[in-house]
């Protein structure tokens, strides 16, 4: 079945169901059941989601709870045109509209998708994206060049946990599920004095995972073992000054044993891998309103993260084959991050140009140090410093028309050195911005059009420089790669109708990328390996549509749906690939034109839809259907994932201070691929079949079910 037919077979019944519900739902909806307004906090000015002129998904605490999510990876399928790749214990790398990293091994990475948690920069550290006590998750699609700069070419994920409460609150939660899974969490919050309040949350999650290691006869080599703690302190120093302190701790000791020769959930590694992270981080957020000309918002954050990522490279054990090949790979990274952001936001008294224009002006500093130790034989140090100034004007052109203009100038310095005597310093001046027209067509409908520019810093291929000494095929033109930039053209409509019973947002976009950074590799005839590096493709483009609908059909019935369509391609990109020569163990580099081919991890469609129905005042049922088209795993081979549709269900009973839920995910036990490799030119990985070319896949969550509950004091 081709993609167009498959899309039609999925979208048509969903659209018909929504249309029928709108047409026939005649029951009045009480005010308390109207859809609540959601505020977006990740822009320069807070605004309602339906008044924010950009494509953004907001997942609140209720959406997180009904999903049963403990990490960001379990929420990403709810947002259109958002994907992720695993290759670890969790999906740590995010792609938005087909753009984003899919892995990290030796060389440092300049991310395309930013991750901010309570003002702390965790970009590239997906294990820190815990949903413990999370108030909402905002997923912004398209370049965020004005607000966040170099780490948000494709978009941004911003996560905000609950603030300290003014009244005492305590809650305990527990969950038990298949595969030895259990989670315990507790939250307490309340006032200490009139000026001081606190909130503290802690969680431990354990799971054996979905893999059985046949060689060791263990079911926990791909396990989850994570402890998370988050503390907040709010100080109302005066009527004009508020300080919010955040402290975050993560201890993840997860296993990583996911690949097998027969692509089953049964491995035979004698040295199973691991995916560990210990993080201690903090932030201070200040809001000052003591001047009638402007308010001050500032965030100072610091984070230290130690990670260890390793795996059994041969996926087998000594004695599996007479050739007795055995190897492991291990990466120890220490990352220290310090950032400061301060902005001035105008008041009514300081509006410009005849009181028509509000303004924001800000400055940003960020420094990061990343040290890598690989297998005790290779070490590198990568330090970056970013400094930026930015501003935005919101100009009223009429009673219903507003012009928004933003600009950001950023200077970035990067210093790379390694144990192979490779060193490089780079300095770049970068810029991004946006021009947006926002038109309130009616009191309930907003239309916007925007042109925005994002950027992604260039860098150095440290590994390829050191490999050039032994590989004559490597030229100096591969040592560095240039800055990538993107222009995003977007048109959208947002609104709420039927007395806040129906909310919808639709966006259409076209993205034009220049100097696209893409992974390449060169064959090394000296040791029959391939050396990876980043190069710049000429151009690329992405076009698509994103839609989200929420409909409160009656007091008892709520319907919801999201849909994304995407066409993301290279233009004029000649890629280096390889021909496997099994007989004499030699290979050669060939060139292939990838122009017009879909980008890796860029499915042509995604959807999420469902309904929640109140069976009684206390009992509700929820059914979800989610799906995704197939997609390429890499730009260097043609292996694809499998298109799938999943059915999830949840039955919840609620009383005043407690609730209990029975739930199931992937009820039809569909096969899901979250990462894939094709071992061709690298001479396969299975000695039992002579290292023949093969594709290998990491499998996603199978059918699982569990029970969860909470009690509020």
XYZ file of C-alpha atoms in Angstrom:
713
model
C 0.000 0.000 0.000
C 1.522 3.330 -1.017
C 1.703 6.317 1.343
C -1.151 8.281 -0.283
C -3.579 5.372 -0.077
C -2.504 4.608 3.487
C -2.979 8.265 4.510
C -6.447 8.344 2.957
C -7.456 5.098 4.668
C -6.467 6.580 8.043
C -7.490 10.224 7.723
C -10.872 9.723 6.049
C -12.562 7.738 8.868
C -11.022 10.017 11.493
C -12.329 13.102 9.702
C -15.749 11.507 9.277
C -15.925 10.624 12.956
C -15.029 14.175 14.009
C -17.510 15.681 11.549
C -20.260 13.358 12.747
C -19.558 14.208 16.368
C -19.719 17.938 15.616
C -22.937 17.510 13.650
C -24.792 15.288 16.087
C -23.463 16.340 19.495
C -26.431 18.410 20.630
C -26.068 18.056 24.361
C -25.175 21.253 26.166
C -21.707 21.449 27.654
C -21.433 22.919 31.128
C -18.973 25.721 31.755
C -16.679 23.555 33.870
C -16.254 21.130 30.975
C -15.342 23.743 28.369
C -11.812 23.346 27.016
C -9.397 25.341 29.143
C -7.145 27.995 27.684
C -3.456 27.002 27.603
C -0.631 29.522 28.046
C 2.631 29.230 26.090
C 5.546 30.298 28.301
C 8.524 29.570 26.026
C 8.235 32.722 23.880
C 9.504 36.204 24.726
C 6.005 37.150 25.879
C 3.578 34.697 27.444
C 0.393 34.222 25.433
C -2.475 31.822 24.944
C -1.658 28.892 22.665
C -4.347 30.092 20.256
C -2.830 33.603 20.243
C 0.755 32.405 19.652
C 1.676 32.861 15.963
C 3.739 29.714 15.546
C 3.121 25.978 15.312
C 3.288 24.711 18.886
C 1.890 21.681 20.728
C 1.226 22.063 24.448
C 0.835 18.909 26.530
C -0.475 19.635 30.013
C -0.335 17.552 33.188
C -3.574 15.744 32.299
C -2.207 14.684 28.900
C 0.996 13.439 30.540
C -0.920 11.460 33.175
C -3.329 9.828 30.735
C -0.389 8.891 28.537
C 1.354 7.302 31.527
C 4.556 9.028 30.435
C 7.651 9.144 32.633
C 9.966 10.589 29.966
C 9.637 12.945 27.018
C 10.073 10.098 24.500
C 6.611 8.772 25.435
C 4.975 12.104 24.523
C 6.585 12.919 21.197
C 4.136 10.885 19.087
C 1.327 13.156 20.309
C 2.772 16.100 18.354
C 2.576 16.263 14.533
C 5.792 16.008 12.488
C 7.917 15.105 15.504
C 10.002 11.931 15.575
C 12.826 10.439 17.639
C 15.595 7.863 17.358
C 16.761 5.466 20.018
C 19.975 3.425 19.771
C 20.084 3.642 23.557
C 17.857 2.846 26.547
C 15.525 5.696 25.544
C 14.849 7.846 22.494
C 17.340 10.589 23.282
C 17.489 12.337 19.901
C 14.543 14.342 18.534
C 13.742 15.301 14.948
C 11.242 18.059 14.111
C 9.979 18.325 10.549
C 12.650 15.837 9.498
C 15.564 17.770 10.999
C 17.613 16.642 13.988
C 20.485 14.420 15.081
C 19.976 10.675 15.313
C 23.017 9.628 17.368
C 26.284 10.734 18.906
C 29.468 8.732 19.151
C 32.963 10.257 18.942
C 32.661 13.762 17.546
C 30.787 16.519 19.367
C 27.329 17.406 18.072
C 25.806 20.781 17.273
C 22.138 20.083 18.030
C 19.205 21.039 15.807
C 16.516 20.643 18.493
C 16.899 22.337 21.857
C 15.721 20.920 25.196
C 15.034 23.306 28.093
C 13.725 22.014 31.440
C 12.763 24.651 34.024
C 15.154 27.075 32.359
C 18.072 24.581 32.397
C 19.661 23.685 29.064
C 19.654 19.895 28.648
C 20.050 19.880 24.873
C 21.407 16.478 23.816
C 20.752 14.939 27.251
C 17.399 13.246 26.728
C 17.512 11.135 29.898
C 17.049 14.382 31.843
C 13.645 14.930 30.178
C 11.719 13.331 33.045
C 8.019 14.186 33.278
C 8.035 13.988 37.084
C 5.596 16.630 38.445
C 5.538 18.311 35.036
C 3.017 21.101 34.489
C 3.321 21.221 30.716
C 5.526 20.363 27.756
C 5.733 22.759 24.812
C 6.981 21.514 21.444
C 7.714 24.384 19.081
C 8.155 23.496 15.414
C 10.255 25.608 13.073
C 13.400 27.666 13.749
C 13.469 29.581 17.026
C 16.247 31.896 15.889
C 15.084 34.954 17.831
C 14.391 33.286 21.155
C 16.934 30.458 21.415
C 19.467 30.775 18.616
C 21.986 28.145 17.575
C 20.476 25.071 19.267
C 16.985 25.447 17.800
C 17.298 25.313 14.004
C 14.479 22.746 13.741
C 12.575 23.671 16.872
C 12.544 23.486 20.642
C 11.134 21.383 23.474
C 10.456 23.378 26.639
C 9.371 21.569 29.809
C 8.040 23.363 32.900
C 7.327 21.640 36.203
C 4.723 22.750 38.718
C 5.490 25.804 40.839
C 5.264 25.808 44.641
C 1.657 26.110 45.816
C 0.189 28.602 48.255
C -1.726 25.840 50.021
C -0.433 22.572 51.422
C -0.494 19.717 48.928
C 0.852 16.167 48.945
C 0.429 13.281 46.541
C 1.788 9.764 46.240
C 1.576 7.679 43.060
C 2.401 4.103 42.151
C 2.360 1.989 39.018
C 2.963 -1.664 38.221
C 3.119 -3.166 34.741
C 4.398 -6.062 32.649
C 8.106 -6.756 32.270
C 8.848 -6.143 35.942
C 7.956 -2.462 35.676
C 7.096 -0.429 38.748
C 7.218 3.268 39.545
C 6.861 5.118 42.844
C 6.653 8.885 43.175
C 5.753 11.494 45.760
C 5.122 15.239 45.660
C 4.705 17.709 48.473
C 4.177 21.445 48.262
C 3.024 24.349 50.363
C 3.860 27.583 52.176
C 6.629 27.990 54.695
C 5.777 31.605 55.432
C 3.958 34.453 53.706
C 7.013 35.093 51.550
C 8.302 31.562 51.128
C 6.847 28.388 49.567
C 8.319 25.091 48.421
C 7.705 22.067 46.227
C 9.570 18.773 46.240
C 9.069 15.714 44.041
C 10.906 12.399 43.850
C 10.460 9.304 41.702
C 12.027 5.905 41.171
C 11.285 3.834 38.085
C 12.363 0.231 37.566
C 11.749 -2.018 34.584
C 13.378 -5.178 33.256
C 12.828 -3.990 29.698
C 11.524 -6.013 26.773
C 14.632 -8.089 25.978
C 15.769 -11.520 27.128
C 19.493 -12.247 26.992
C 19.722 -15.888 25.952
C 23.420 -16.257 26.687
C 23.205 -14.923 30.251
C 19.623 -16.146 30.750
C 18.596 -12.721 32.043
C 15.545 -10.562 31.342
C 16.984 -7.279 32.644
C 19.982 -6.477 30.422
C 17.969 -3.725 28.670
C 16.467 -2.414 31.889
C 15.390 0.985 33.196
C 16.624 2.105 36.623
C 16.098 5.830 37.158
C 15.803 8.016 40.235
C 14.730 11.630 39.780
C 14.351 14.411 42.342
C 13.238 17.993 41.779
C 12.993 20.753 44.369
C 11.633 24.276 44.024
C 11.657 27.270 46.343
C 9.713 30.471 45.663
C 10.691 33.655 47.458
C 8.410 36.674 47.252
C 11.045 39.121 48.395
C 8.727 42.097 47.901
C 5.633 43.119 45.985
C 7.881 43.711 42.971
C 10.460 40.927 43.216
C 9.984 37.167 42.960
C 12.781 34.590 42.980
C 12.322 30.951 41.976
C 15.077 28.445 42.804
C 15.137 25.010 41.136
C 17.347 22.033 41.979
C 17.311 18.883 39.833
C 18.991 15.501 40.315
C 18.987 12.437 38.058
C 20.629 9.065 38.583
C 19.992 6.768 35.606
C 21.655 3.347 35.519
C 19.943 1.823 32.491
C 20.986 -1.166 30.472
C 21.479 -1.191 26.704
C 21.239 -4.606 25.066
C 18.857 -4.134 22.154
C 20.240 -5.700 18.948
C 20.299 -9.328 17.870
C 21.269 -11.165 14.696
C 17.690 -12.326 14.079
C 16.016 -8.986 14.990
C 14.156 -10.544 17.895
C 13.752 -9.518 21.521
C 16.326 -12.154 22.451
C 20.013 -11.202 22.490
C 23.178 -13.195 23.141
C 25.683 -10.575 24.317
C 28.249 -11.632 26.880
C 29.019 -7.998 27.789
C 25.657 -6.159 27.695
C 25.872 -2.398 27.348
C 24.647 0.453 29.502
C 23.198 3.950 29.224
C 23.975 5.911 32.364
C 23.642 9.521 33.380
C 24.108 11.363 36.635
C 23.059 15.002 36.588
C 23.006 17.735 39.196
C 21.590 21.026 37.981
C 20.032 24.206 39.283
C 18.465 27.455 38.144
C 17.448 30.823 39.555
C 14.577 32.618 37.872
C 13.961 36.280 38.741
C 10.978 38.489 37.914
C 11.091 42.164 38.881
C 8.232 44.620 38.335
C 9.565 47.594 40.245
C 9.732 49.958 37.267
C 6.729 51.300 35.374
C 8.780 51.336 32.134
C 9.782 47.679 31.981
C 9.856 44.385 33.838
C 12.958 42.211 34.156
C 12.980 38.459 33.593
C 16.236 36.566 34.076
C 17.335 32.953 34.322
C 20.707 31.726 35.546
C 21.280 27.981 35.233
C 24.111 25.530 35.804
C 24.263 21.804 35.068
C 26.824 19.044 35.466
C 26.185 15.715 33.744
C 28.297 12.578 33.682
C 27.192 10.056 31.082
C 28.384 6.591 30.146
C 27.200 4.899 26.983
C 28.521 1.500 25.961
C 27.540 -1.663 24.162
C 28.682 -5.124 23.157
C 29.941 -4.388 19.652
C 29.872 -7.984 18.403
C 26.406 -8.768 19.920
C 27.587 -12.269 20.831
C 29.832 -14.183 23.199
C 33.259 -15.787 23.061
C 32.721 -19.244 21.644
C 29.781 -18.271 19.485
C 31.971 -18.729 16.410
C 35.473 -20.137 15.857
C 36.761 -16.746 14.718
C 36.420 -15.601 18.360
C 35.875 -11.922 17.541
C 34.914 -9.970 20.659
C 34.697 -6.219 21.121
C 32.969 -3.528 23.200
C 32.692 0.227 22.780
C 32.352 2.708 25.638
C 31.960 6.496 25.825
C 32.401 8.488 29.019
C 31.348 12.131 28.773
C 31.367 14.926 31.305
C 29.412 18.015 30.358
C 29.358 21.272 32.325
C 26.918 23.917 31.216
C 26.389 27.479 32.464
C 23.885 29.873 30.920
C 22.413 33.273 31.738
C 19.526 35.018 30.029
C 18.214 38.454 30.990
C 15.472 40.347 29.193
C 13.608 43.619 29.617
C 9.923 43.585 28.688
C 8.080 46.822 28.054
C 5.016 47.966 29.970
C 2.075 50.062 28.772
C 3.948 53.169 29.895
C 6.983 52.487 27.674
C 5.326 51.530 24.397
C 6.960 53.109 21.357
C 5.773 54.918 18.247
C 2.668 56.538 19.627
C 1.886 53.691 22.041
C 1.595 51.277 19.114
C 4.609 49.064 19.869
C 5.645 46.878 22.751
C 9.235 45.715 22.919
C 11.573 43.116 24.402
C 15.366 43.420 24.656
C 17.664 40.747 26.000
C 21.160 39.334 26.340
C 22.278 35.719 26.572
C 25.494 33.995 27.612
C 26.265 30.300 27.517
C 29.419 28.309 28.116
C 29.765 24.556 27.878
C 32.645 22.154 28.397
C 32.405 18.586 27.125
C 35.116 16.024 27.857
C 35.063 12.583 26.198
C 36.967 9.443 27.109
C 36.488 6.535 24.702
C 37.746 3.061 25.667
C 40.662 4.535 27.607
C 42.450 5.059 24.264
C 40.966 8.278 22.931
C 40.087 11.540 24.668
C 38.797 14.864 23.436
C 37.789 18.227 24.823
C 35.171 20.458 23.205
C 34.448 23.870 24.724
C 31.962 26.390 23.359
C 31.050 29.938 24.314
C 27.958 31.713 23.019
C 27.041 35.362 23.512
C 23.941 36.921 22.006
C 21.761 40.013 22.031
C 18.186 39.892 20.814
C 15.041 41.955 20.601
C 11.459 41.910 19.454
C 8.864 44.538 18.528
C 5.094 43.946 18.633
C 3.498 46.717 16.559
C -0.260 47.246 16.284
C -1.084 48.141 12.676
C -4.789 48.337 13.405
C -7.434 47.093 15.771
C -6.956 43.489 14.603
C -3.591 43.433 12.825
C -0.186 43.156 14.532
C 3.347 43.056 13.100
C 5.945 41.122 15.112
C 9.624 41.518 14.236
C 12.497 39.820 16.020
C 16.256 39.704 15.544
C 19.126 37.920 17.258
C 22.887 38.355 16.813
C 25.065 35.615 18.274
C 28.796 35.056 18.468
C 30.021 31.522 18.995
C 33.514 30.315 19.743
C 34.451 26.626 19.745
C 37.710 25.019 20.855
C 38.382 21.367 20.008
C 41.390 19.224 20.982
C 42.011 15.512 21.376
C 44.615 12.957 22.407
C 45.694 12.458 18.770
C 47.106 15.990 18.715
C 44.220 17.398 16.686
C 43.239 20.925 17.623
C 40.997 23.557 16.092
C 39.505 26.883 17.125
C 36.564 28.415 15.288
C 34.673 31.653 15.720
C 31.407 32.538 14.003
C 28.989 35.446 13.872
C 25.442 34.134 13.482
C 22.043 35.730 13.118
C 18.384 34.757 13.076
C 15.031 36.394 13.334
C 11.418 36.515 12.298
C 8.828 38.736 10.640
C 5.228 37.827 11.482
C 1.822 39.270 10.645
C -0.912 38.282 13.081
C -4.537 39.037 12.162
C -7.482 38.489 14.495
C -10.100 37.815 11.850
C -12.828 37.479 14.483
C -12.974 37.367 18.250
C -12.454 33.603 17.983
C -10.154 33.184 14.972
C -6.519 34.218 14.458
C -4.599 33.997 11.186
C -0.838 34.432 10.924
C 1.946 34.366 8.398
C 5.614 34.280 9.315
C 9.068 34.295 7.781
C 11.749 33.120 10.210
C 15.437 32.340 9.928
C 17.319 29.795 11.994
C 20.933 28.682 12.071
C 23.160 25.853 13.197
C 26.858 26.378 13.875
C 29.616 24.775 11.833
C 32.435 22.777 13.345
C 35.351 20.411 13.070
C 35.523 16.694 12.236
C 38.181 15.800 14.758
C 38.079 12.078 14.082
C 38.463 12.457 10.331
C 41.508 14.699 10.803
C 43.278 12.073 12.894
C 42.205 9.322 10.476
C 43.689 11.232 7.525
C 47.202 10.174 8.602
C 46.409 6.539 7.762
C 43.769 7.001 5.065
C 45.025 8.570 1.820
C 41.446 8.962 0.572
C 40.754 11.695 3.137
C 41.414 15.208 1.904
C 41.663 18.442 3.860
C 38.294 19.544 2.476
C 36.622 17.132 4.935
C 38.200 18.590 8.079
C 35.639 21.356 8.644
C 31.947 21.834 7.909
C 30.116 25.138 7.514
C 27.195 26.777 9.278
C 23.744 25.657 8.170
C 20.879 28.131 7.856
C 17.178 27.821 7.129
C 14.341 30.073 6.022
C 10.914 29.010 7.269
C 7.732 30.223 5.578
C 4.618 29.438 7.590
C 0.908 30.217 7.406
C -1.506 29.222 10.141
C -5.039 29.494 11.481
C -6.039 29.057 15.130
C -9.329 29.445 16.927
C -11.937 28.274 19.366
C -15.628 28.047 18.607
C -18.927 26.698 19.963
C -18.468 28.416 23.338
C -14.957 26.999 23.830
C -16.082 23.470 22.964
C -13.985 23.282 19.795
C -10.346 24.315 19.507
C -8.227 23.854 16.391
C -4.951 24.980 14.886
C -3.641 24.306 11.387
C -0.272 25.346 9.930
C 1.261 24.931 6.492
C 4.995 25.487 6.039
C 7.861 25.453 3.587
C 11.475 25.352 4.812
C 14.468 26.189 2.616
C 17.784 24.917 4.007
C 21.247 26.039 2.886
C 24.550 24.198 3.485
C 22.722 21.255 5.025
C 24.933 19.356 7.475
C 24.825 15.646 6.610
C 26.832 12.644 7.786
C 29.214 11.058 5.264
C 31.922 8.379 5.415
C 35.110 7.369 3.613
C 36.496 3.847 3.260
C 39.876 3.192 4.835
C 41.726 0.424 2.925
C 44.375 0.170 5.663
C 42.062 -1.376 8.271
C 38.920 -2.063 6.213
C 36.819 0.435 8.151
C 34.851 3.572 7.371
C 35.555 7.002 8.826
C 32.468 9.153 9.424
C 32.372 12.906 9.151
C 29.939 15.793 8.623
C 29.795 17.565 5.284
C 27.563 20.236 3.777
C 24.981 19.276 1.193
C 24.033 22.066 -1.179
C 20.398 22.532 -0.195
C 17.337 20.880 1.218
C 13.693 21.674 1.679
C 10.761 20.583 3.785
C 7.071 21.201 3.185
C 4.142 20.060 5.219
C 0.936 20.563 7.152
C 0.236 20.254 10.888
C -3.211 20.147 12.489
C -4.540 19.739 16.024
C -8.202 19.544 17.067
C -9.893 19.234 20.464
C -13.664 18.947 20.672
C -15.797 18.716 23.809
C -18.790 17.062 22.158
C -20.766 16.842 25.388
C -20.198 16.827 29.118
C -19.334 13.156 28.804
C -17.460 12.947 25.485
C -14.204 14.578 24.398
C -12.590 13.975 20.989
C -9.045 14.887 19.982
C -6.803 14.475 16.953
C -3.457 15.622 15.558
C -2.129 15.061 12.077
C 1.151 15.882 10.329
C 2.125 15.530 6.683
C 5.757 16.049 5.700
C 7.892 16.015 2.575
C 11.528 16.627 3.580
C 14.223 16.159 0.923
C 17.776 16.951 -0.089
C 18.453 19.046 -3.160
C 21.527 18.514 -5.338
C 23.232 16.300 -2.766
C 25.889 13.883 -3.993
C 26.533 11.475 -1.121
C 29.476 9.135 -0.645
C 28.390 5.521 -0.159
C 30.227 2.219 -0.395
C 30.367 -0.972 -2.392
C 31.051 -4.098 -0.390
C 33.720 -6.371 -1.878
C 33.466 -9.571 0.149
C 35.942 -11.729 -1.743
C 39.095 -9.722 -1.122
C 37.968 -7.521 1.808
C 38.407 -4.294 -0.107
C 35.881 -1.592 -0.748
C 35.555 1.587 -2.671
C 33.775 4.849 -2.184
C 31.071 5.639 -4.733
C 28.916 8.704 -5.233
C 25.132 8.599 -5.220
C 22.729 11.444 -5.976
C 20.305 11.724 -3.039
C 18.469 14.703 -4.507
C 14.738 14.184 -4.109
C 15.019 11.374 -1.551
C 13.301 11.767 1.821
C 15.495 12.691 4.753
C 16.187 10.093 7.404
C 13.658 9.890 10.257
C 11.173 12.008 8.294
C 7.935 9.990 7.907
C 5.496 11.353 5.340
C 2.619 11.271 7.820
C 1.903 10.918 11.522
C -1.365 10.995 13.430
C -2.809 10.684 16.893
C -6.525 10.580 17.630
C -8.957 9.267 20.178
C -11.845 9.839 22.529
C -12.474 9.979 26.266
C -15.944 9.206 27.594
C -17.299 9.607 31.123
C -19.257 6.417 31.770
C -20.384 7.696 35.179
C -19.481 10.616 37.423
C -16.462 8.623 38.628
C -15.578 6.251 35.797
C -14.127 7.237 32.410
C -12.752 5.327 29.430
C -10.195 6.534 26.913
C -9.177 4.999 23.586
C -6.310 6.233 21.388
C -5.139 5.423 17.893
C -1.693 6.592 16.812
C 0.337 5.888 13.713
C 3.345 6.764 11.654
C 4.505 6.204 8.090
C 7.700 4.300 7.332
C 10.911 6.323 7.107
C 14.570 5.918 6.218
C 16.895 5.208 9.126
C 19.924 6.856 7.527
C 21.034 8.957 4.584
C 23.706 6.375 3.735
C 21.490 3.340 3.045
C 17.912 2.545 2.051
C 16.677 0.579 5.053
C 13.319 1.754 6.372
C 11.160 1.346 9.426
C 7.719 -0.231 9.264
C 4.596 1.921 9.097
C 2.344 1.156 12.050
C -0.898 1.942 13.852
C -1.175 1.425 17.608
C -4.236 1.137 19.830
C -4.019 2.280 23.451
C -6.772 2.222 26.083
C -7.270 3.422 29.648
C -10.048 2.931 32.217
C -9.964 5.337 35.184
C -11.973 5.527 38.399
C -11.774 8.782 40.397
C -12.862 9.785 43.860
C -12.254 13.085 45.618
C -8.704 12.317 46.717
C -7.687 9.162 44.858
C -7.794 7.560 41.438
C -7.063 4.162 39.951
C -6.407 3.283 36.300
C -6.132 0.112 34.244
C -4.324 0.712 30.971
C -2.822 -0.992 27.965
C -0.540 0.225 25.185
C 0.019 -1.283 21.750
C -2.863 -3.642 22.384
C -2.496 -5.408 19.022
C 1.233 -5.971 19.658
C 2.426 -4.201 16.511
C 6.118 -4.295 15.598
C 7.804 -0.893 15.957
C 11.340 -0.030 14.868
C 12.991 2.849 16.744
C 16.493 2.542 15.238
C 17.978 0.646 12.323
C 21.345 -0.086 10.702
C 22.368 -1.772 7.493
C 25.694 -3.579 7.796
C 26.875 -3.808 4.220
C 30.089 -1.982 3.635
C 31.099 -2.487 7.250
C 31.084 -6.236 6.423
C 28.053 -7.262 8.436
C 28.116 -8.272 12.081
C 27.248 -11.959 12.162
C 30.175 -14.387 11.788
C 27.779 -17.318 11.498
C 26.782 -16.258 7.985
C 30.203 -14.950 6.995
C 29.414 -11.362 7.950
C 26.941 -11.108 5.075
C 25.203 -7.759 4.534
C 22.153 -7.497 6.794
C 19.769 -5.000 8.334
C 19.339 -4.839 12.102
C 16.630 -3.105 14.101
C 15.963 -1.928 17.620
C 12.375 -2.765 18.559
C 10.028 -0.409 20.361
C 7.572 -1.160 23.140
C 5.508 -4.336 22.604
C 2.016 -4.881 23.998
C 2.066 -3.964 27.641
C -0.480 -3.332 30.360
C -0.519 -2.157 33.922
C -2.286 -0.532 36.835
C -1.569 2.882 38.303
C -3.038 4.991 41.050
C -2.512 8.066 43.172
C -3.672 9.455 46.507
C -3.815 13.147 47.363
C -3.609 14.321 50.960
